[in-house]
Short mmCIF file of C-alpha atoms in Angstrom, two decimals:
data_model
loop_
_atom_site.label_atom_id
_atom_site.label_comp_id
_atom_site.label_asym_id
_atom_site.label_seq_id
_atom_site.Cartn_x
_atom_site.Cartn_y
_atom_site.Cartn_z
CA MET A 10 314.20 73.92 121.47
CA ARG A 11 316.11 74.97 124.59
CA ILE A 12 314.53 76.94 127.43
CA TYR A 13 316.30 78.33 130.49
CA SER A 14 314.65 80.47 133.15
CA GLU A 15 315.52 82.14 136.45
CA ILE A 16 313.19 83.82 138.95
CA ASP A 17 314.75 86.43 141.24
CA LYS A 18 318.23 85.21 140.09
CA LYS A 19 317.44 81.68 141.23
CA PHE A 20 317.29 78.70 138.88
CA SER A 21 313.72 77.97 137.88
CA LEU A 22 313.67 75.92 134.68
CA LYS A 23 316.05 74.22 132.26
CA LEU A 24 314.67 72.17 129.39
CA GLU A 25 315.88 70.75 126.11
CA ILE A 26 312.84 69.72 124.09
CA GLN A 27 312.76 67.52 121.01
CA ASP A 28 311.41 69.64 118.14
CA GLU A 29 309.58 66.94 116.17
CA LEU A 30 306.09 65.72 116.99
CA ASN A 31 306.22 62.34 118.73
CA ILE A 32 303.04 61.03 120.36
CA ASN A 33 305.02 58.29 122.09
CA PHE A 34 307.15 60.81 123.95
CA PRO A 35 306.10 61.24 127.60
CA ILE A 36 304.21 64.34 128.73
CA THR A 37 305.74 65.84 131.88
CA ILE A 38 303.61 68.00 134.18
CA ASN A 39 305.38 69.72 137.09
CA GLN A 40 303.72 71.98 139.66
CA ASN A 41 306.12 73.86 141.91
CA TYR A 42 305.30 76.27 144.71
CA ILE A 43 307.87 79.04 144.56
CA GLU A 44 308.59 81.00 147.74
CA THR A 45 311.06 83.92 147.76
CA ASN A 46 311.17 87.30 149.46
CA CYS A 47 309.85 88.76 146.18
CA ALA A 48 307.09 86.36 145.17
CA SER A 49 305.13 83.35 146.29
CA GLY A 50 302.85 81.17 144.25
CA LEU A 51 302.45 78.45 141.66
CA GLN A 52 304.56 77.73 138.61
CA LYS A 53 303.21 74.93 136.43
CA VAL A 54 305.29 73.59 133.55
CA ILE A 55 303.98 71.14 130.94
CA HIS A 56 306.32 69.85 128.27
CA THR A 57 306.82 67.07 125.77
CA SER A 58 308.17 66.76 122.23
CA GLY A 59 307.39 69.94 120.31
CA PHE A 60 306.10 72.29 122.98
CA CYS A 61 306.35 73.70 126.48
CA ILE A 62 303.71 75.54 128.54
CA ILE A 63 304.66 77.77 131.48
CA PHE A 64 301.93 79.08 133.76
CA GLN A 65 302.73 81.42 136.65
CA ASN A 66 300.30 82.63 139.30
CA PHE A 67 302.25 84.61 141.89
CA THR A 68 301.57 87.11 144.62
CA VAL A 69 304.22 89.75 143.96
CA LEU A 70 305.70 91.11 147.20
CA ASN A 71 308.65 93.04 145.74
CA ASN A 72 309.88 93.82 142.23
CA PHE A 73 311.78 90.90 140.73
CA ALA A 74 313.31 89.73 137.45
CA ASN A 75 312.35 86.61 135.52
CA SER A 76 315.18 85.86 133.05
CA LEU A 77 314.31 83.76 130.02
CA SER A 78 316.53 82.32 127.31
CA ILE A 79 315.18 80.37 124.30
CA GLU A 80 316.98 78.83 121.32
CA LYS A 81 315.92 77.32 117.97
CA ASP A 82 312.86 78.21 115.86
CA TYR A 83 309.77 78.56 118.00
CA ILE A 84 306.32 80.15 118.05
CA GLN A 85 305.36 81.85 121.30
CA LEU A 86 301.87 82.65 122.54
CA SER A 87 301.79 84.70 125.72
CA LEU A 88 299.04 86.20 127.82
CA LEU A 89 299.54 88.44 130.83
CA LEU A 90 296.07 88.32 132.33
CA LYS A 91 296.93 90.19 135.52
CA GLY A 92 299.95 92.13 136.72
CA LYS A 93 302.46 94.76 135.63
CA VAL A 94 305.42 93.57 133.56
CA GLN A 95 308.23 95.02 131.46
CA ILE A 96 310.33 93.19 128.87
CA ILE A 97 314.02 94.17 128.87
CA LYS A 98 316.39 92.93 126.17
CA PRO A 99 319.92 92.87 127.67
CA LEU A 100 321.75 93.25 124.33
CA THR A 101 319.85 96.28 123.03
CA LYS A 102 318.67 97.60 126.42
CA THR A 103 315.19 97.86 124.88
CA ILE A 104 312.42 98.27 127.45
CA LYS A 105 308.79 97.56 126.62
CA ASP A 106 305.71 97.50 128.81
CA ILE A 107 303.54 94.41 128.43
CA GLN A 108 299.87 95.33 128.39
CA SER A 109 297.72 92.99 130.45
CA GLY A 110 294.71 91.52 128.66
CA PHE A 111 296.46 91.10 125.29
CA LEU A 112 297.43 87.80 123.68
CA GLN A 113 300.75 88.17 121.85
CA LEU A 114 302.11 85.92 119.11
CA ALA A 115 305.73 85.84 117.98
CA PHE A 116 307.90 83.63 115.78
CA LYS A 117 311.60 83.71 116.66
CA ASN A 118 314.75 81.65 116.30
CA LYS A 119 316.27 82.67 119.64
CA ASP A 120 315.80 85.23 122.38
CA ASN A 121 317.33 86.33 125.64
CA ILE A 122 315.16 88.61 127.75
CA ASP A 123 314.63 89.84 131.28
CA ILE A 124 311.05 90.15 132.43
CA LYS A 125 310.70 92.73 135.19
CA VAL A 126 307.68 92.04 137.38
CA PHE A 127 306.43 94.94 139.47
CA SER A 128 305.09 94.68 142.98
CA GLN A 129 301.49 95.76 143.43
CA LYS A 130 300.83 93.43 146.35
CA LYS A 131 298.57 91.64 143.89
CA THR A 132 298.61 88.52 141.75
CA ILE A 133 300.43 88.13 138.46
CA ASN A 134 298.80 85.64 136.09
CA TYR A 135 301.04 84.85 133.11
CA THR A 136 300.71 82.03 130.56
CA ARG A 137 303.35 81.35 127.88
CA ILE A 138 303.31 78.59 125.30
CA PHE A 139 306.44 77.77 123.26
CA ILE A 140 305.90 75.56 120.20
CA SER A 141 308.62 74.38 117.81
CA LYS A 142 308.34 75.22 114.12
CA SER A 143 308.39 71.56 113.02
CA PHE A 144 305.65 70.70 115.53
CA ILE A 145 303.37 73.46 114.23
CA LEU A 146 303.90 72.43 110.61
CA SER A 147 303.19 68.80 111.53
CA ILE A 148 299.87 69.28 113.36
CA PHE A 149 298.58 71.77 110.77
CA LYS A 150 299.74 69.97 107.61
CA ASN A 151 296.20 68.81 106.73
CA GLU A 152 294.44 72.02 107.81
CA LYS A 153 293.72 74.00 104.64
CA TRP A 154 292.41 76.98 106.63
CA PHE A 155 295.84 77.36 108.25
CA SER A 156 298.00 76.72 105.18
CA GLU A 157 296.34 79.64 103.37
CA THR A 158 297.16 82.21 106.06
CA ILE A 159 299.96 84.79 106.13
CA LEU A 160 301.06 83.34 109.46
CA TYR A 161 301.68 79.92 107.89
CA ARG A 162 303.68 81.47 105.04
CA LYS A 163 305.81 83.45 107.50
CA ILE A 164 306.55 80.33 109.58
CA LYS A 165 307.23 78.18 106.51
CA SER A 166 309.70 80.71 105.05
CA ASP A 167 311.40 81.67 108.34
CA ASN A 168 310.02 85.20 108.13
CA TYR A 169 310.30 85.94 111.84
CA ILE A 170 307.65 87.86 113.78
CA ASN A 171 308.72 90.11 116.66
CA PHE A 172 306.69 90.82 119.77
CA GLY A 173 304.24 93.63 119.18
CA GLU A 174 303.56 92.71 115.54
CA ILE A 175 300.66 90.32 116.18
CA PHE A 176 298.49 90.83 119.24
CA LEU A 177 294.81 91.07 120.11
CA PRO A 178 292.71 91.77 123.18
CA VAL A 179 291.63 88.52 124.76
CA ASN A 180 288.03 87.49 125.14
CA PHE A 181 286.31 84.84 127.22
CA ASN A 182 286.83 82.10 124.63
CA ILE A 183 290.60 82.64 124.39
CA VAL A 184 291.01 82.77 128.17
CA ASN A 185 288.88 79.65 128.53
CA ILE A 186 290.92 77.63 126.00
CA LEU A 187 294.21 78.66 127.64
CA SER A 188 292.78 77.70 131.03
CA GLU A 189 291.73 74.28 129.71
CA ILE A 190 295.21 73.74 128.23
CA VAL A 191 296.92 74.61 131.52
CA LYS A 192 294.51 72.51 133.63
CA ASN A 193 294.72 69.38 131.46
CA SER A 194 296.08 66.35 133.31
CA GLU A 195 295.85 63.74 130.56
CA ILE A 196 299.14 62.10 129.53
CA GLY A 197 300.10 59.49 126.96
CA VAL A 198 298.53 59.37 123.49
CA LEU A 199 295.25 60.79 124.82
CA GLY A 200 297.11 63.75 126.30
CA HIS A 201 298.96 64.41 123.03
CA SER A 202 295.68 64.35 121.09
CA TYR A 203 294.11 66.74 123.59
CA TYR A 204 296.88 69.33 123.21
CA HIS A 205 296.89 69.02 119.42
CA ILE A 206 293.14 69.68 119.26
CA LYS A 207 293.33 72.58 121.73
CA PHE A 208 296.23 74.21 119.83
CA LYS A 209 294.21 73.99 116.61
CA GLU A 210 291.17 75.44 118.36
CA LEU A 211 293.27 78.27 119.82
CA PHE A 212 294.94 79.20 116.51
CA LEU A 213 291.62 79.06 114.66
CA LEU A 214 290.11 81.43 117.20
CA ILE A 215 293.11 83.78 117.06
CA LEU A 216 293.10 83.95 113.26
CA THR A 217 289.32 84.48 113.19
CA GLU A 218 289.60 87.32 115.71
CA LEU A 219 292.48 88.93 113.80
CA SER A 220 290.51 88.71 110.55
CA THR A 221 287.57 90.49 112.21
CA LYS A 222 289.87 93.25 113.50
CA TYR A 223 291.48 93.77 110.09
CA LYS A 224 288.09 94.26 108.43
CA VAL A 225 287.40 97.44 110.42
CA VAL A 226 290.81 99.05 109.83
CA ASN A 227 289.35 101.29 107.11
CA LEU A 228 286.43 102.31 109.34
CA ILE A 229 288.45 103.41 112.36
CA LYS A 230 291.74 105.30 112.47
CA LYS A 231 294.59 103.01 113.50
CA GLU A 232 295.51 105.12 116.53
CA ASP A 233 291.87 105.03 117.66
CA LEU A 234 291.62 101.30 116.92
CA ASP A 235 294.65 100.59 119.12
CA LYS A 236 293.01 102.49 121.99
CA ILE A 237 289.68 100.72 121.50
CA ASN A 238 291.53 97.39 121.61
CA MET A 239 293.03 98.58 124.91
CA ALA A 240 289.51 99.31 126.16
CA GLU A 241 288.37 95.82 125.18
CA ALA A 242 291.35 94.23 126.91
CA TYR A 243 290.70 96.30 130.02
CA LEU A 244 287.04 95.29 130.17
CA ASN A 245 287.92 91.62 129.75
CA THR A 246 290.25 91.79 132.76
CA HIS A 247 288.11 94.13 134.92
CA TYR A 248 284.58 92.93 134.15
CA GLU A 249 283.87 92.34 137.85
CA GLU A 250 284.52 96.04 138.59
CA PRO A 251 284.14 97.77 135.22
CA PRO A 252 284.86 101.47 134.86
CA THR A 253 282.28 104.00 133.67
CA ILE A 254 282.60 105.13 130.06
CA LYS A 255 284.06 108.40 131.31
CA GLN A 256 286.66 106.53 133.39
CA LEU A 257 287.45 104.16 130.51
CA SER A 258 287.97 107.04 128.09
CA LYS A 259 290.55 108.52 130.48
CA ILE A 260 292.29 105.18 130.92
CA ILE A 261 292.81 104.73 127.17
CA HIS A 262 293.13 108.46 126.35
CA LEU A 263 290.31 108.57 123.81
CA ASN A 264 287.26 110.85 123.96
CA GLU A 265 283.93 109.28 124.91
CA LEU A 266 282.26 109.72 121.52
CA LYS A 267 285.08 108.03 119.58
CA LEU A 268 285.24 105.32 122.22
CA LYS A 269 281.51 104.51 122.10
CA THR A 270 281.25 104.77 118.30
CA GLY A 271 284.42 102.80 117.56
CA PHE A 272 283.68 100.15 120.18
CA LYS A 273 280.27 99.47 118.64
CA ILE A 274 281.75 99.23 115.12
CA LEU A 275 284.41 96.78 116.33
CA ASN A 276 282.27 94.61 118.60
CA LYS A 277 278.74 95.05 117.16
CA CYS A 278 277.42 96.00 120.61
CA THR A 279 277.57 98.78 123.19
CA ILE A 280 280.15 98.83 125.99
CA HIS A 281 277.42 98.08 128.54
CA ASP A 282 276.19 95.06 126.55
CA TYR A 283 279.78 93.86 126.10
CA ILE A 284 280.38 93.88 129.87
CA THR A 285 277.12 91.97 130.44
CA ASN A 286 278.12 89.42 127.80
CA VAL A 287 281.51 88.81 129.43
CA ARG A 288 279.94 88.54 132.88
CA MET A 289 277.30 86.08 131.71
CA LYS A 290 279.84 83.82 130.00
CA HIS A 291 281.89 83.63 133.18
CA ALA A 292 278.73 83.11 135.23
CA HIS A 293 277.65 80.30 132.91
CA GLN A 294 280.99 78.53 133.35
CA MET A 295 280.86 78.87 137.15
CA LEU A 296 277.26 77.68 137.18
CA TYR A 297 278.22 74.62 135.16
CA ASN A 298 280.98 73.92 137.71
CA LYS A 299 278.32 74.04 140.47
CA TYR A 300 279.38 77.21 142.29
CA PRO A 301 276.70 78.66 144.62
CA ILE A 302 274.64 81.51 143.15
CA ASN A 303 275.85 84.05 145.72
CA GLU A 304 279.52 83.26 144.94
CA ILE A 305 278.91 83.58 141.21
CA ALA A 306 277.12 86.91 141.66
CA LEU A 307 280.03 88.39 143.62
CA ALA A 308 282.67 86.91 141.29
CA VAL A 309 281.20 88.50 138.17
CA GLY A 310 280.52 91.86 139.77
CA TYR A 311 276.95 91.92 141.09
CA LYS A 312 276.32 93.33 144.55
CA SER A 313 273.33 91.06 145.19
CA SER A 314 272.17 87.63 144.08
CA SER A 315 268.77 89.03 143.09
CA HIS A 316 270.36 91.55 140.70
CA PHE A 317 272.48 88.77 139.20
CA ILE A 318 269.48 86.44 138.77
CA THR A 319 267.51 89.23 137.03
CA SER A 320 270.41 89.92 134.63
CA PHE A 321 270.96 86.21 133.98
CA LYS A 322 267.29 85.67 133.15
CA LYS A 323 267.27 88.66 130.83
CA PHE A 324 270.36 87.32 129.03
CA TYR A 325 269.52 83.59 128.85
CA GLY A 326 265.73 83.68 129.12
CA LYS A 327 265.63 81.64 132.33
CA THR A 328 266.91 81.81 135.90
CA PRO A 329 270.24 80.22 136.84
CA LYS A 330 268.40 77.45 138.66
CA GLN A 331 266.15 76.71 135.68
CA TYR A 332 269.11 76.84 133.32
CA ILE A 333 271.29 74.41 135.28
CA MET A 334 268.40 71.97 135.82
CA GLU A 335 267.91 71.77 132.05
CA GLN A 336 271.61 71.59 131.17
CA LEU A 337 272.92 69.12 133.73
CA PRO A 338 271.69 65.53 134.27
#
């Protein structure tokens, strides 16, 4: 697998990665601070035999292009958590907006694209994982749950999957796994084992989520389902400042009744309860990492610590202080 990348027409990354799984191959972790007149921030690249992970967290000052060229059979998982991005294919001149809050999965043999990043004077948070075909088949060869899926059959038979064919709105669990993968610092055999387990966990979660979505296809019109998925993605990336139902219906261009009804069918809860659930999961993680209560309250969207504590107790049955005293030694 070959990967070449430029940011703002300046060399950023050039890798040639061995396709086969090899736990004796070194794991390389590079963190580079990129500073141009268009963007400044962190690019972290993790690679070894079989896969490469690229994480970018930039403040975008001016529009810029991120060129990317990939060769040989590979599976790509990508998540734009924050930011505004367009994919431009130089050969066909195809332009496609990338919706933030959606995890996309593709299976390709080569690609050459320009990623246009738009300035909003805000942060772009973009994670991409490239995994070789032989690596995927190796780590999943004893996983019966994977070998019986359509995805496995497509990969096995070189039935390529374009961007836009498989995607789903992210949830807390998916974001958390991707964050753990990016933050991992283990190398050697232990590091290899960690990534293998996390990739399995991630694919299992993706396939479970996709299965759940497919089950409601006959209950909700596809065009409405696509918009409700957009609503879910939006709430997962704006939970700290969630829109009202009226605002959300305008954002996704779906009337309020269809939005509320379809959302409850898809997620087995109301929009209000969904937002609370997302907030509490993030709060729980921050609490476990020993953030102060007032910081957690602000981070997950509560104007006061007392309001947050009341909501936390209602959700978990105990106050944050009681909860952390029971959970941590």
